[in-house]
Coordinates of C-alpha atoms and ligand atoms in Angstrom, one line a residue:
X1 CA 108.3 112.2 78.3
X2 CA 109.0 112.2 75.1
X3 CA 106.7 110.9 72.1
X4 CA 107.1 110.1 68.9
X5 CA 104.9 109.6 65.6
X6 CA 105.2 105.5 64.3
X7 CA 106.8 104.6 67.7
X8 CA 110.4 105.0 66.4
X9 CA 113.4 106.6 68.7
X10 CA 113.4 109.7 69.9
X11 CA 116.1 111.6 67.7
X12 CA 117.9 115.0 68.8
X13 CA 115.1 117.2 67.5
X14 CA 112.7 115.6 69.6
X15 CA 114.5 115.8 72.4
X16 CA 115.7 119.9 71.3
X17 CA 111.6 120.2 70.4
X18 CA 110.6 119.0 74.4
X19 CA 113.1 119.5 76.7
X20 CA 111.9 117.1 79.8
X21 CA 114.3 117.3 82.3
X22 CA 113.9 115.6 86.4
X23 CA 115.9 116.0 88.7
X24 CA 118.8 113.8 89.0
X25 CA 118.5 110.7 91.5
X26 CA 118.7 112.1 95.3
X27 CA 118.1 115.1 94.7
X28 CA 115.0 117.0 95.2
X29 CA 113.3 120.6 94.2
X30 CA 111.7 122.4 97.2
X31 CA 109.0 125.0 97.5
X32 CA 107.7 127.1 100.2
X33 CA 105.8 127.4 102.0
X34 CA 108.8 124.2 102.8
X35 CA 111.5 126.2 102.0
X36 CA 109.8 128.4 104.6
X37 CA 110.3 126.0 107.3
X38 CA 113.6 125.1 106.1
X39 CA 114.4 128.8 106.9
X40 CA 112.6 128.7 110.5
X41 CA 114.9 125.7 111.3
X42 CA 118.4 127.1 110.3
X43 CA 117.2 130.4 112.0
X44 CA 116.8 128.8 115.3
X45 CA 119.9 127.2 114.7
X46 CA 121.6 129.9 114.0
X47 CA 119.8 131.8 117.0
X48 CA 121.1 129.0 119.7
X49 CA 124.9 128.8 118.0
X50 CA 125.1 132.3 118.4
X51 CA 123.8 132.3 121.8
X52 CA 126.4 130.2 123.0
X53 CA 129.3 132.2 121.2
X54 CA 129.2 130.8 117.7
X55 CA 130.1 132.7 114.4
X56 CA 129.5 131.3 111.2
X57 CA 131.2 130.0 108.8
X58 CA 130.8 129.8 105.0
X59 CA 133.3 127.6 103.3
X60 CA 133.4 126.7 100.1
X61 CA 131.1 123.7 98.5
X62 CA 134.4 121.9 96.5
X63 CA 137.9 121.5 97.5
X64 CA 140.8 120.1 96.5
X65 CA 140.4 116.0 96.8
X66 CA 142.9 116.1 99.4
X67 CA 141.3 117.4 101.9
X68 CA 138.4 114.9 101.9
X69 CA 140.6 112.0 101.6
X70 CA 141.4 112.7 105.3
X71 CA 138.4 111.7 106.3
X72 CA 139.6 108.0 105.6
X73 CA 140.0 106.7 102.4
X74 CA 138.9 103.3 104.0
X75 CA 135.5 104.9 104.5
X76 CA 132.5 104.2 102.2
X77 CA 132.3 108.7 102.2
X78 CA 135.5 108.3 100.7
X79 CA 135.8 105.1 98.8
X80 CA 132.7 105.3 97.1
X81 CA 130.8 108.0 97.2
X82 CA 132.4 111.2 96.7
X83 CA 131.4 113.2 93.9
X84 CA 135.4 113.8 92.4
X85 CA 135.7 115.8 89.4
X86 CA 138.9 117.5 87.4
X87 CA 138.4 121.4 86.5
X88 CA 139.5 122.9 83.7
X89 CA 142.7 123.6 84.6
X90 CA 143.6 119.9 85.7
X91 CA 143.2 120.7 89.6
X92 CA 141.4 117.0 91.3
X93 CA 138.4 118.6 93.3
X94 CA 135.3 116.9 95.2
X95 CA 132.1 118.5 96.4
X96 CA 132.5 118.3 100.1
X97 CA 130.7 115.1 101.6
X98 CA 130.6 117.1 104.9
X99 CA 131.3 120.0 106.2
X100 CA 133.6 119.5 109.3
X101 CA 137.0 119.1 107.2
X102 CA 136.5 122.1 105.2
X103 CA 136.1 123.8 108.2
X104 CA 139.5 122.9 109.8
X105 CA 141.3 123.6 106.5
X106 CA 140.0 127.0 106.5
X107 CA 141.0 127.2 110.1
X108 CA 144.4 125.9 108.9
X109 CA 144.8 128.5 106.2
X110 CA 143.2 131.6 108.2
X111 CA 144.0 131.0 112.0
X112 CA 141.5 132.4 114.4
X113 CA 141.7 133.5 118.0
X114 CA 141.7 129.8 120.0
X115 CA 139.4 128.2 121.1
X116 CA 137.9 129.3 117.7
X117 CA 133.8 128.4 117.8
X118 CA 131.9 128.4 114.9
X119 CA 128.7 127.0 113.2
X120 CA 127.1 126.3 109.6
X121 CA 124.3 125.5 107.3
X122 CA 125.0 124.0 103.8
X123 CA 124.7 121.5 101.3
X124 CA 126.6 118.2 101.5
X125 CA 126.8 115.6 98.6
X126 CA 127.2 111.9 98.5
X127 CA 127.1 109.4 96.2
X128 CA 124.8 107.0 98.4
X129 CA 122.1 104.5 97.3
X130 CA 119.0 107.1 97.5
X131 CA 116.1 106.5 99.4
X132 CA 113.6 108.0 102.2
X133 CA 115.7 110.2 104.3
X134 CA 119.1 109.4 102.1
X135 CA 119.8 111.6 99.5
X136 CA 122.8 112.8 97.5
X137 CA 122.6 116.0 97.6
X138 CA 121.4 117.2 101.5
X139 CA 122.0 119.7 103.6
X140 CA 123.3 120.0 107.7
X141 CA 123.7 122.7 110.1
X142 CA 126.4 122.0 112.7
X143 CA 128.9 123.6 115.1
X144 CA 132.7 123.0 115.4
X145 CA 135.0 123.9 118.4
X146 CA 138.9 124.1 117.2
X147 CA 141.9 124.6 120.0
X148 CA 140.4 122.8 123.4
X149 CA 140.6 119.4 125.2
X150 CA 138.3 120.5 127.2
X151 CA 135.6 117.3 127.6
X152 CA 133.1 120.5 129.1
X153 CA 133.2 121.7 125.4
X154 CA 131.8 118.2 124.6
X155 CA 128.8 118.7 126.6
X156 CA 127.9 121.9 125.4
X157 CA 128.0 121.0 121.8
X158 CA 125.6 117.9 122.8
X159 CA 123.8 120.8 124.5
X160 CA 123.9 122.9 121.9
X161 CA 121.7 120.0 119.3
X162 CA 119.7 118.9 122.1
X163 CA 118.6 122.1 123.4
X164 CA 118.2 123.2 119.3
X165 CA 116.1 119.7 119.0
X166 CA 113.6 120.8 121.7
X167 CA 112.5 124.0 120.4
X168 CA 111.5 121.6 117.1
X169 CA 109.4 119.3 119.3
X170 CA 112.3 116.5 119.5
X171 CA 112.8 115.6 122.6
X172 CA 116.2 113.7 124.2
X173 CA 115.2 110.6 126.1
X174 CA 111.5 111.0 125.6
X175 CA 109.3 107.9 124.8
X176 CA 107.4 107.5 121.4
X177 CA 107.7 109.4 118.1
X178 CA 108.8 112.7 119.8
X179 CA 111.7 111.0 121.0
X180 CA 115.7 111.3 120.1
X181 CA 118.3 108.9 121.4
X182 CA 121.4 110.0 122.5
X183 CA 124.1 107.7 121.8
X184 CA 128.0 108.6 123.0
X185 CA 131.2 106.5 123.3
X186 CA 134.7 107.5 123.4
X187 CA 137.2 105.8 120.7
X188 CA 140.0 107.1 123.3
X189 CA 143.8 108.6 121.6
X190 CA 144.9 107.4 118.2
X191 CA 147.8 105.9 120.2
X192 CA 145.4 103.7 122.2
X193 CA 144.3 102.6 118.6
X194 CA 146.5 99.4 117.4
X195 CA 146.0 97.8 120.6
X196 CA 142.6 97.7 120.5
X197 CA 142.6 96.6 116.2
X198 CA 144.8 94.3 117.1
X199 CA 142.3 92.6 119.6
X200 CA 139.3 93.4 116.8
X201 CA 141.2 91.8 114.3
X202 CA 142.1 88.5 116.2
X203 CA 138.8 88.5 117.3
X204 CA 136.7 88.5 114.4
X205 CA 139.7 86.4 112.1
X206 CA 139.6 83.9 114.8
X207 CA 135.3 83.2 113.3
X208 CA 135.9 84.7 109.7
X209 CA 133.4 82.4 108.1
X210 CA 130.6 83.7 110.5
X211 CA 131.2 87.2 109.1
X212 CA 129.2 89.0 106.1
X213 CA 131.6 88.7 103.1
X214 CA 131.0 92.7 102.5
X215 CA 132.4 92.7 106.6
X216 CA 135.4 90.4 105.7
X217 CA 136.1 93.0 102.8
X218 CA 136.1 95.8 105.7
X219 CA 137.7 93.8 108.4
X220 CA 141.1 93.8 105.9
X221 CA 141.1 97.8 105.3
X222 CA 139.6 99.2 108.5
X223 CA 138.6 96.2 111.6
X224 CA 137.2 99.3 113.3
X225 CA 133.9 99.8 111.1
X226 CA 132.8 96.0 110.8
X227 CA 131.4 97.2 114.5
X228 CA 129.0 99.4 112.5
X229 CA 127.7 96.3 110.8
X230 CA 124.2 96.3 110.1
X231 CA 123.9 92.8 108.9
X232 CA 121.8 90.0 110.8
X233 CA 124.1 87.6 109.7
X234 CA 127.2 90.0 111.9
X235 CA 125.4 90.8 114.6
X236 CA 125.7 88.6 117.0
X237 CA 129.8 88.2 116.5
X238 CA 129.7 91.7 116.6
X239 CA 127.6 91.7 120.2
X240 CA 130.6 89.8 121.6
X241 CA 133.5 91.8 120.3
X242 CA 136.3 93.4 122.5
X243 CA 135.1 96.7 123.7
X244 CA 137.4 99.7 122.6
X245 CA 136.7 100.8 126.5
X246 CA 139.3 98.6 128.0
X247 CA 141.7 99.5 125.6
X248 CA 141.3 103.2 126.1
X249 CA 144.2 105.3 128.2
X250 CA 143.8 106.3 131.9
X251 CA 143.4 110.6 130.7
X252 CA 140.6 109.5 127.6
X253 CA 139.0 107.6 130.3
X254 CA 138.8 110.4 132.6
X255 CA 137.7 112.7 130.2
X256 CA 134.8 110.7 129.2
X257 CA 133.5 110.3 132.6
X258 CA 133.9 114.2 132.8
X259 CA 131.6 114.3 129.6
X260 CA 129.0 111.6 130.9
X261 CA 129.0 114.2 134.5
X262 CA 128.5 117.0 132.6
X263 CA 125.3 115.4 130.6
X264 CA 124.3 113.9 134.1
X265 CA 123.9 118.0 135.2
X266 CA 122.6 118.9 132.4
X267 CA 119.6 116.3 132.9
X268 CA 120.5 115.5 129.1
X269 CA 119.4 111.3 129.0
X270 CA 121.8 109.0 127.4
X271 CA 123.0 105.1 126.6
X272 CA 126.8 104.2 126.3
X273 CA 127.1 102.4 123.0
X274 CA 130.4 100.8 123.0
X275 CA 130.0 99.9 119.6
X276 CA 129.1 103.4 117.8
X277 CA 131.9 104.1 116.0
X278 CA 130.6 106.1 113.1
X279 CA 131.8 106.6 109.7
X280 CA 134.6 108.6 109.3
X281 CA 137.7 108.2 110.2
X282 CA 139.1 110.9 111.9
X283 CA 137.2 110.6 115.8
X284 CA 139.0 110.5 118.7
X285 CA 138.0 110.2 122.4
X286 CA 134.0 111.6 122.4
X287 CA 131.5 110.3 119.5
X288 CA 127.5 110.7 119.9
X289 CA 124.7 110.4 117.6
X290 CA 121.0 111.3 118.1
X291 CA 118.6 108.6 116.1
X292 CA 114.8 109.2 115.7
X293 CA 112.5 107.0 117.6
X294 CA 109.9 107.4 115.1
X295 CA 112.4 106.4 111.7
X296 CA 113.6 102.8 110.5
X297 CA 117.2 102.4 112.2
X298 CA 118.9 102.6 108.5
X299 CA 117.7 106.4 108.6
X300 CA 117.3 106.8 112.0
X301 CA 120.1 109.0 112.6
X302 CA 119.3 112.9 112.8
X303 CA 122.6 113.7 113.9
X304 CA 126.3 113.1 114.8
X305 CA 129.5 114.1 115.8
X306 CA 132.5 114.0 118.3
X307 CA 136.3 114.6 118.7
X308 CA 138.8 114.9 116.2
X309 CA 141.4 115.3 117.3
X310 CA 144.5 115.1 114.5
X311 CA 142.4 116.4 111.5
X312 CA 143.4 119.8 111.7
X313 CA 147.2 119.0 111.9
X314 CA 146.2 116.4 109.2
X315 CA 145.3 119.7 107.1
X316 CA 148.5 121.2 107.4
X317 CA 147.0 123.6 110.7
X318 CA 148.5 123.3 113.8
X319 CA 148.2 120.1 115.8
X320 CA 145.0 121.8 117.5
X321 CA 142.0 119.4 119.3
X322 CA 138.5 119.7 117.6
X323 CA 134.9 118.7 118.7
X324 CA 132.0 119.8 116.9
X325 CA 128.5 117.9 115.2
X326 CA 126.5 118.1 112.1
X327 CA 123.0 117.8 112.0
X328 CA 120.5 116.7 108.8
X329 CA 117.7 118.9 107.7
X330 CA 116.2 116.7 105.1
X331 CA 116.4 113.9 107.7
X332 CA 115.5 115.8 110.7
X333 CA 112.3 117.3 108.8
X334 CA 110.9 113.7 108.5
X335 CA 111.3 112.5 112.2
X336 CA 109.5 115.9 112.8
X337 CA 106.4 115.2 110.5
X338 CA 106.5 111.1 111.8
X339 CA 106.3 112.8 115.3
X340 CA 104.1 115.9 114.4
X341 CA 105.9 118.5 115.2
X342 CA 107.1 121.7 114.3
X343 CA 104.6 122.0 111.4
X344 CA 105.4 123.8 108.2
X345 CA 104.2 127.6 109.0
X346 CA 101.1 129.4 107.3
X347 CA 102.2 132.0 105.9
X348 CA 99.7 134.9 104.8
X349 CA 100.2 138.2 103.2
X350 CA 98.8 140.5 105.3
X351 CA 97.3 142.7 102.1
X352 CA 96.2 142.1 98.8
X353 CA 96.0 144.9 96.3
X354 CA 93.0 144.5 94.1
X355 CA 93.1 147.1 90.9
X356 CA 90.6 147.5 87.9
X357 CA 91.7 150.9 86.7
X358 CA 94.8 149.8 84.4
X359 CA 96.8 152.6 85.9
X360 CA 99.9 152.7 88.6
X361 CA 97.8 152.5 91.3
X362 CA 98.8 149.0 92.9
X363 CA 101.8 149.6 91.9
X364 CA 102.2 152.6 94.3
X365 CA 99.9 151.0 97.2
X366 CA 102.2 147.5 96.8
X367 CA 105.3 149.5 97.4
X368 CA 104.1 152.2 100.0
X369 CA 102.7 149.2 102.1
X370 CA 106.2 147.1 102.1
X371 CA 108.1 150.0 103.2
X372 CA 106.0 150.8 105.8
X373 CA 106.8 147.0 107.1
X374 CA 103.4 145.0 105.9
X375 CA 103.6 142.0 103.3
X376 CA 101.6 142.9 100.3
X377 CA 100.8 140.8 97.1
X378 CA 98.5 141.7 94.0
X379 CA 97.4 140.0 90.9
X380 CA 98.5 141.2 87.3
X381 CA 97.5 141.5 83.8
X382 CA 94.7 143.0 84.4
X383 CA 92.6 140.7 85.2
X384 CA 88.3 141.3 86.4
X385 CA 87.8 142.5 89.6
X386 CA 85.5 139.0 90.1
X387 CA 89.2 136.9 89.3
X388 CA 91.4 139.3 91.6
X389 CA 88.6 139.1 94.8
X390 CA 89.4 135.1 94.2
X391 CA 93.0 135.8 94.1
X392 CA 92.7 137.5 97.1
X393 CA 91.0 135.3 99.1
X394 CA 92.6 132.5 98.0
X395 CA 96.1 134.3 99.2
X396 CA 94.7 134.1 103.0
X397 CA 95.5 138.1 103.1
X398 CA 94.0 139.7 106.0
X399 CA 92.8 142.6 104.0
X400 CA 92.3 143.4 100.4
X401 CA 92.9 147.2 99.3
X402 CA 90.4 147.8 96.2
X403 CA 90.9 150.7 93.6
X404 CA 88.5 151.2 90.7
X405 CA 87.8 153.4 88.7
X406 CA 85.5 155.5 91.5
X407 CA 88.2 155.4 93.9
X408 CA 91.1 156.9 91.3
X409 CA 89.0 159.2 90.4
X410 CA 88.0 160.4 94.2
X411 CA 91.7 159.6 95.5
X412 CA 90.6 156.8 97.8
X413 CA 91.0 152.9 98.0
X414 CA 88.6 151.1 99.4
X415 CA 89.8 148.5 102.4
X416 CA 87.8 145.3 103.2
X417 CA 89.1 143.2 105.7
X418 CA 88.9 139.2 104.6
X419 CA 89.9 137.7 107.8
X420 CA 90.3 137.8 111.7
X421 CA 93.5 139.9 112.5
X422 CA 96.3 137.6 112.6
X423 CA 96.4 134.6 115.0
X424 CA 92.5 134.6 115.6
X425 CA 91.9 131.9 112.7
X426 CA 87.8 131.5 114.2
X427 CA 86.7 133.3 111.0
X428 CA 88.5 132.2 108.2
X429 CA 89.0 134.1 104.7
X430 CA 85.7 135.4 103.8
X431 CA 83.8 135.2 100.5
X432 CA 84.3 137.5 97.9
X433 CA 81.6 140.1 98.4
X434 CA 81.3 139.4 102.1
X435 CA 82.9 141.0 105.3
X436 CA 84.8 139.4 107.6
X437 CA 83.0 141.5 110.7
X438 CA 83.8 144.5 109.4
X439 CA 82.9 146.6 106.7
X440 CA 84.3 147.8 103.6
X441 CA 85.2 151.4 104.1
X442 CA 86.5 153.9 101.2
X443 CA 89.1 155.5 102.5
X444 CA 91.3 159.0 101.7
X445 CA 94.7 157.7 100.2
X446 CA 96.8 159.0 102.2
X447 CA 95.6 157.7 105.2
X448 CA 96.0 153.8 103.6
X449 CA 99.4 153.3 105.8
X450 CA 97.4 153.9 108.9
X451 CA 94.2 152.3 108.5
X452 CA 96.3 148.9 107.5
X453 CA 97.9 150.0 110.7
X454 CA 94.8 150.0 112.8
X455 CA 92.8 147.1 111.1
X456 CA 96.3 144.7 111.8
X457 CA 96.4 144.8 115.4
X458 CA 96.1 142.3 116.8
Ligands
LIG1 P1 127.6 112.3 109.6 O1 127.1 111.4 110.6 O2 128.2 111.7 108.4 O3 128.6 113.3 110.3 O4 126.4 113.3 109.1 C1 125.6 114.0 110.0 C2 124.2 113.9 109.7 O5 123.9 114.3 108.4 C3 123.6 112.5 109.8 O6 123.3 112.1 111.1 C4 122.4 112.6 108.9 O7 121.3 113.2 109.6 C5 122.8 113.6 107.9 N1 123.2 112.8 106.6 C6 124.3 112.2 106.4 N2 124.3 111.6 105.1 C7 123.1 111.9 104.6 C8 122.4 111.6 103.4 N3 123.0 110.9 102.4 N4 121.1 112.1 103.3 C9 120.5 112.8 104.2 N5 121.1 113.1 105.4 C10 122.4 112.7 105.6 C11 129.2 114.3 109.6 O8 128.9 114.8 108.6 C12 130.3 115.0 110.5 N6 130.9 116.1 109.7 C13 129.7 115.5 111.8 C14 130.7 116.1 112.6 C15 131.0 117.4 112.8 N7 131.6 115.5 113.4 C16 132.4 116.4 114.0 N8 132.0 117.6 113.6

C-alpha cells in the first residue's frame, strides 16, 4: 500500500519509490512444500497415462483465435471469457481456455501413428468470475485419444481419472467427503442434433416466460446449454425437458450401452444424467464429469470430458474421432483437503551442513553429499554456530554435519544425528546440543559419504 505525507494522491514517484504489486484477480502465487504436492499429483498422473500407453504432449499456451473459436462461439469459454490479445505483428491470438483443441491442431499439423494417445499438464486461462475453486489462471492434466470410435476407448479414459482419483484418496461412488460422482450421457451424432433442438426449442418457447431471462438469452444462440441451467427459477422446466436420448441414432445408442458395459466390468459406479451437456460445444456421443461430494455444486466439478468427434476435421486434420478428459488441479487439491486426503508431503533434507570456520568446507561437504544421492542444505553468511544448530533443526534434517575450527584443522567433521532415520517420526528433531539416541561422533573426512550412508538407513 501506498502512503503519502498530507493525505494527497499518490503521484508516479510514489508509486516508482514503492513498487506494491498483487497478483492479478484469479490468480494465485504457490510455494512448496504446495508446489511439492502439485508435483506428486502430476507425477502420478503422468505415471498411470503412461502406463496405459500415453505420451505427452506439450503444446503451446496461445494460438491463433481461430482455433478456440471452435469450441463454440455460443459458449460462455468463448463468448466471454477468453483472454484474446493482437501481437505485434497484427496476428489475433488467445491464451488457450483448455487444452483439448490445441491438441487436435497439433495433431492436424504433425499427424501421428492412429489411434494417436496422449496426455498433459498445463495452465489454462479464463476470464471467469473468481472465487473458491474458480480461477483465471488454473491448471489440468488430461488425456486425449485421436483416430478411434471405439466406445472401449471411452471406458478406459474414465478409467484412466478414476483409477488416477484413487491413488489421491478420491474415491468413485463412495459415500461422504471422499467421494466422486460419475456423471455420463451421450449427446449422440451431430446429425441426430436438429431434431432433438428442434424439440428443445419448442419445448421451452412453448413456457418462455417461466424461463431465467439470462436462459432466454441462451435458448436463442444455443437451446442445448439452457439444460445446464443452474437457476432455481429454470429448474423445474428444465426437469421436464425432452431427453436428447430419444433423439439419439440406433449406432450412438449402441455405443453408449457398450460404454455403460464396459464401466459395469470395470466395477466403476455411475448415474445417467440426461441433462449433462457440458460447456463446450464440440461433444459428441459420450460426455462424463466427476463432481466432489464434499464441494458446493457450483465448484463441484473435478473433472470432465467426452467425445468429439468433428473438432479435429474442424482444425483442418482429417475427419478423425476423438475422446479424451481434462482434470483440475487447483480444484481437485481442495476436494482432497475437504475430504483429507492426500496430504501435502513433509519434506526433510536429509543433512544440514553446519560451518564456523569461514573457509570452503560446506561448500565441499554440500556438493560431495548431493552427488552421492543425499539432499543437503546449510546456512550462509557466516552466521554463529548457536543460529546455524537452530537452522538445522528447524530444517527437520536427519543429521547435521559440523566443521569448526578443530575439525579443519584435524580433517574431520563431526556428524550428530537430529532425528529418527526417516519414517520413524517417534523422536522428533532434537534440541540443539542434544542427541537424537545417538552420539555426536568426529569423524575422518573422507569417510563423511559413508557414515551419512550408515546413519540413513532406515
Ligand atoms: P472443462 O470441463 O471445461 O473441460 O474443464 C475440465 C476441468 O477443469 C473442470 O472439471 C474443472 O475441474 C477445471 N476447471 C475448469 N475451469 C476452471 C476454473 N476457472 N478454475 C479452476 N478449475 C477449472 C475441458 O477443459 C475439456 N478440454 C475436457 C476435455 C478433454 N474434453 C475432451 N477432452
Amino acid at each position: 500500500m501506498v502512503t503519502t505525507q498530507g493525505g494527497r494522491a499518490p503521484i508516479l514517484s510514489d508509486l516508482m519509490a514503492r513498487p506494491s504489486f498483487q497478483a492479478t484477480p484469479g490468480t494465485r502465487d504457490l510455494f512448496a512444500p504446495d508446489t511439492d504436492r502439485w508435483r506428486v499429483l502430476t507425477g502420478i498422473f503422468a505415471d498411470e497415462a503412461s502406463r496405459a500407453g500415453f505420451g505427452q504432449v506439450v503444446t503451446p499456451m496461445f494460438e491463433d483465435i481461430g482455433v478456440f473459436t471452435r469450441l463454440g462461439e455460443a459458449s460462455d469459454v468463448v463468448s466471454k471469457e477468453l483472454y484474446d490479445f493482437e501481437d505485434k505483428g497484427g496476428r489475433r491470438l488467445a491464451l488457450r481456455p483448455e487444452l483439448t483443441a490445441s491438441v487436435c491442431r497439433a495433431f492436424a499439423q504433425n499427424r501421428q501413428l492412429l489411434p494417436w494417445k496422449s496426455w498433459y499438464a498445463g495452465a489454462a486461462f479464463r476470464q471467469e468470475k473468481s472465487q473458491r475453486g474458480r480461477f483465471r489462471q488454473f491448471d489440468q492434466v488430461g488425456a486425449e485419444v485421436i483416430g478411434s470410435h471405439d466406445p472401449d476407448l471411452d471406458v478406459e479414459l474414465i478409467a484412466l481419472a478414476v483409477r488416477f482419483y484413487e491413488q489421491l484418496g478420491l474415491v468413485v461412488g463412495a459415500e461422504g467427503p471422499t467421494g466422486l460422482t460419475l456423471l455420463i450421457n451421450s449427446l449422440g451424432d451431430k446429425a441426430d442434433r436438429p431434431a432433438y433442438l428442434s424439440a428443445l426449442t419448442d419445448y421451452f418457447n412453448a413456457s418462455l416466460d417461466q424461463l431465467s431471462e439470462q436462459s432466454q438469452q441462451t435458448l436463442a444462440v444455443n437451446p442445448l446449454r439452457v439444460l445446464d441451467s443452474k437457476r432455481p427459477q429454470d429448474a423445474e422446466l428444465v426437469a421436464a425437458a425432452p431427453v436428447l436420448a430419444d433423439f439419439i441414432s440406433a449406432e450412438a445408442t449402441a455405443a453408449f450401452e457398450r460404454v455403460q458395459q464396459g464401466l459395469d466390468a470395470l466395477g466403476i459406479t455411475y448415474t445417467v444424467d440426461p441433462r449433462l451437456v457440458r460447456g463446450l460445444d464440440y461433444y459428441t456421443r459420450t460426455t462424463f464429469e466427476f463432481a466432489a461430494n464434499s464441494l458446493e455444486s457450483a465448484q463441484n466439478a473435478v473433472g470432465g470430458g467426452g467425445r468429439y468427434d468433428g473438432l479435429v476435421a474442424d482444425l483442418g486434420g482429417p475427419d478423425e474421432p476423438g475422446v479424451g478428459f481434462a482434470l483440475g488441479i487447483d480444484r481437485t487439491l481442495i476436494a482432497c483437503d475437504e475430504a483429507g486426503v492426500f496430504a501435502t508431503p513433509e519434506v526433510n533434507v536429509d543433512v544440514w551442513v553446519v560451518c564456523t570456520t569461514g573457509g570452503l568446507e560446506a561448500v565441499g561437504i554440500a556438493d560431495e553429499l548431493r552427488q552421492a544421492g543425499y539432499s543437503v542444505d546449510r546456512s550462509f553468511d557466516n552466521r554463529s554456530m548457536k543460529a546455524q544448530m537452530k537452522a538445522a533443526n528447524r530444517s527437520g534434517a536427519a543429521i547435521a554435519v559440523i566443521v569448526g575450527d578443530g575439525e579443519a584443522a584435524a580433517g574431520t567433521v563431526s556428524v550428530r544425528p537430529m532425528r529418527a532415520p526417516s519414517g520413524d517420526t517417534t523422536g522428533g528433531p532434537a534440541e540443539a546440543g542434544q542427541d537424537a539416541g545417538t552420539k555426536q561422533r568426529e569423524i575422518s573426512r573422507p569417510d563423511l559419504v559413508g557414515t551419512i550412508k550408515e546413519l540413513l538407513q532406515p
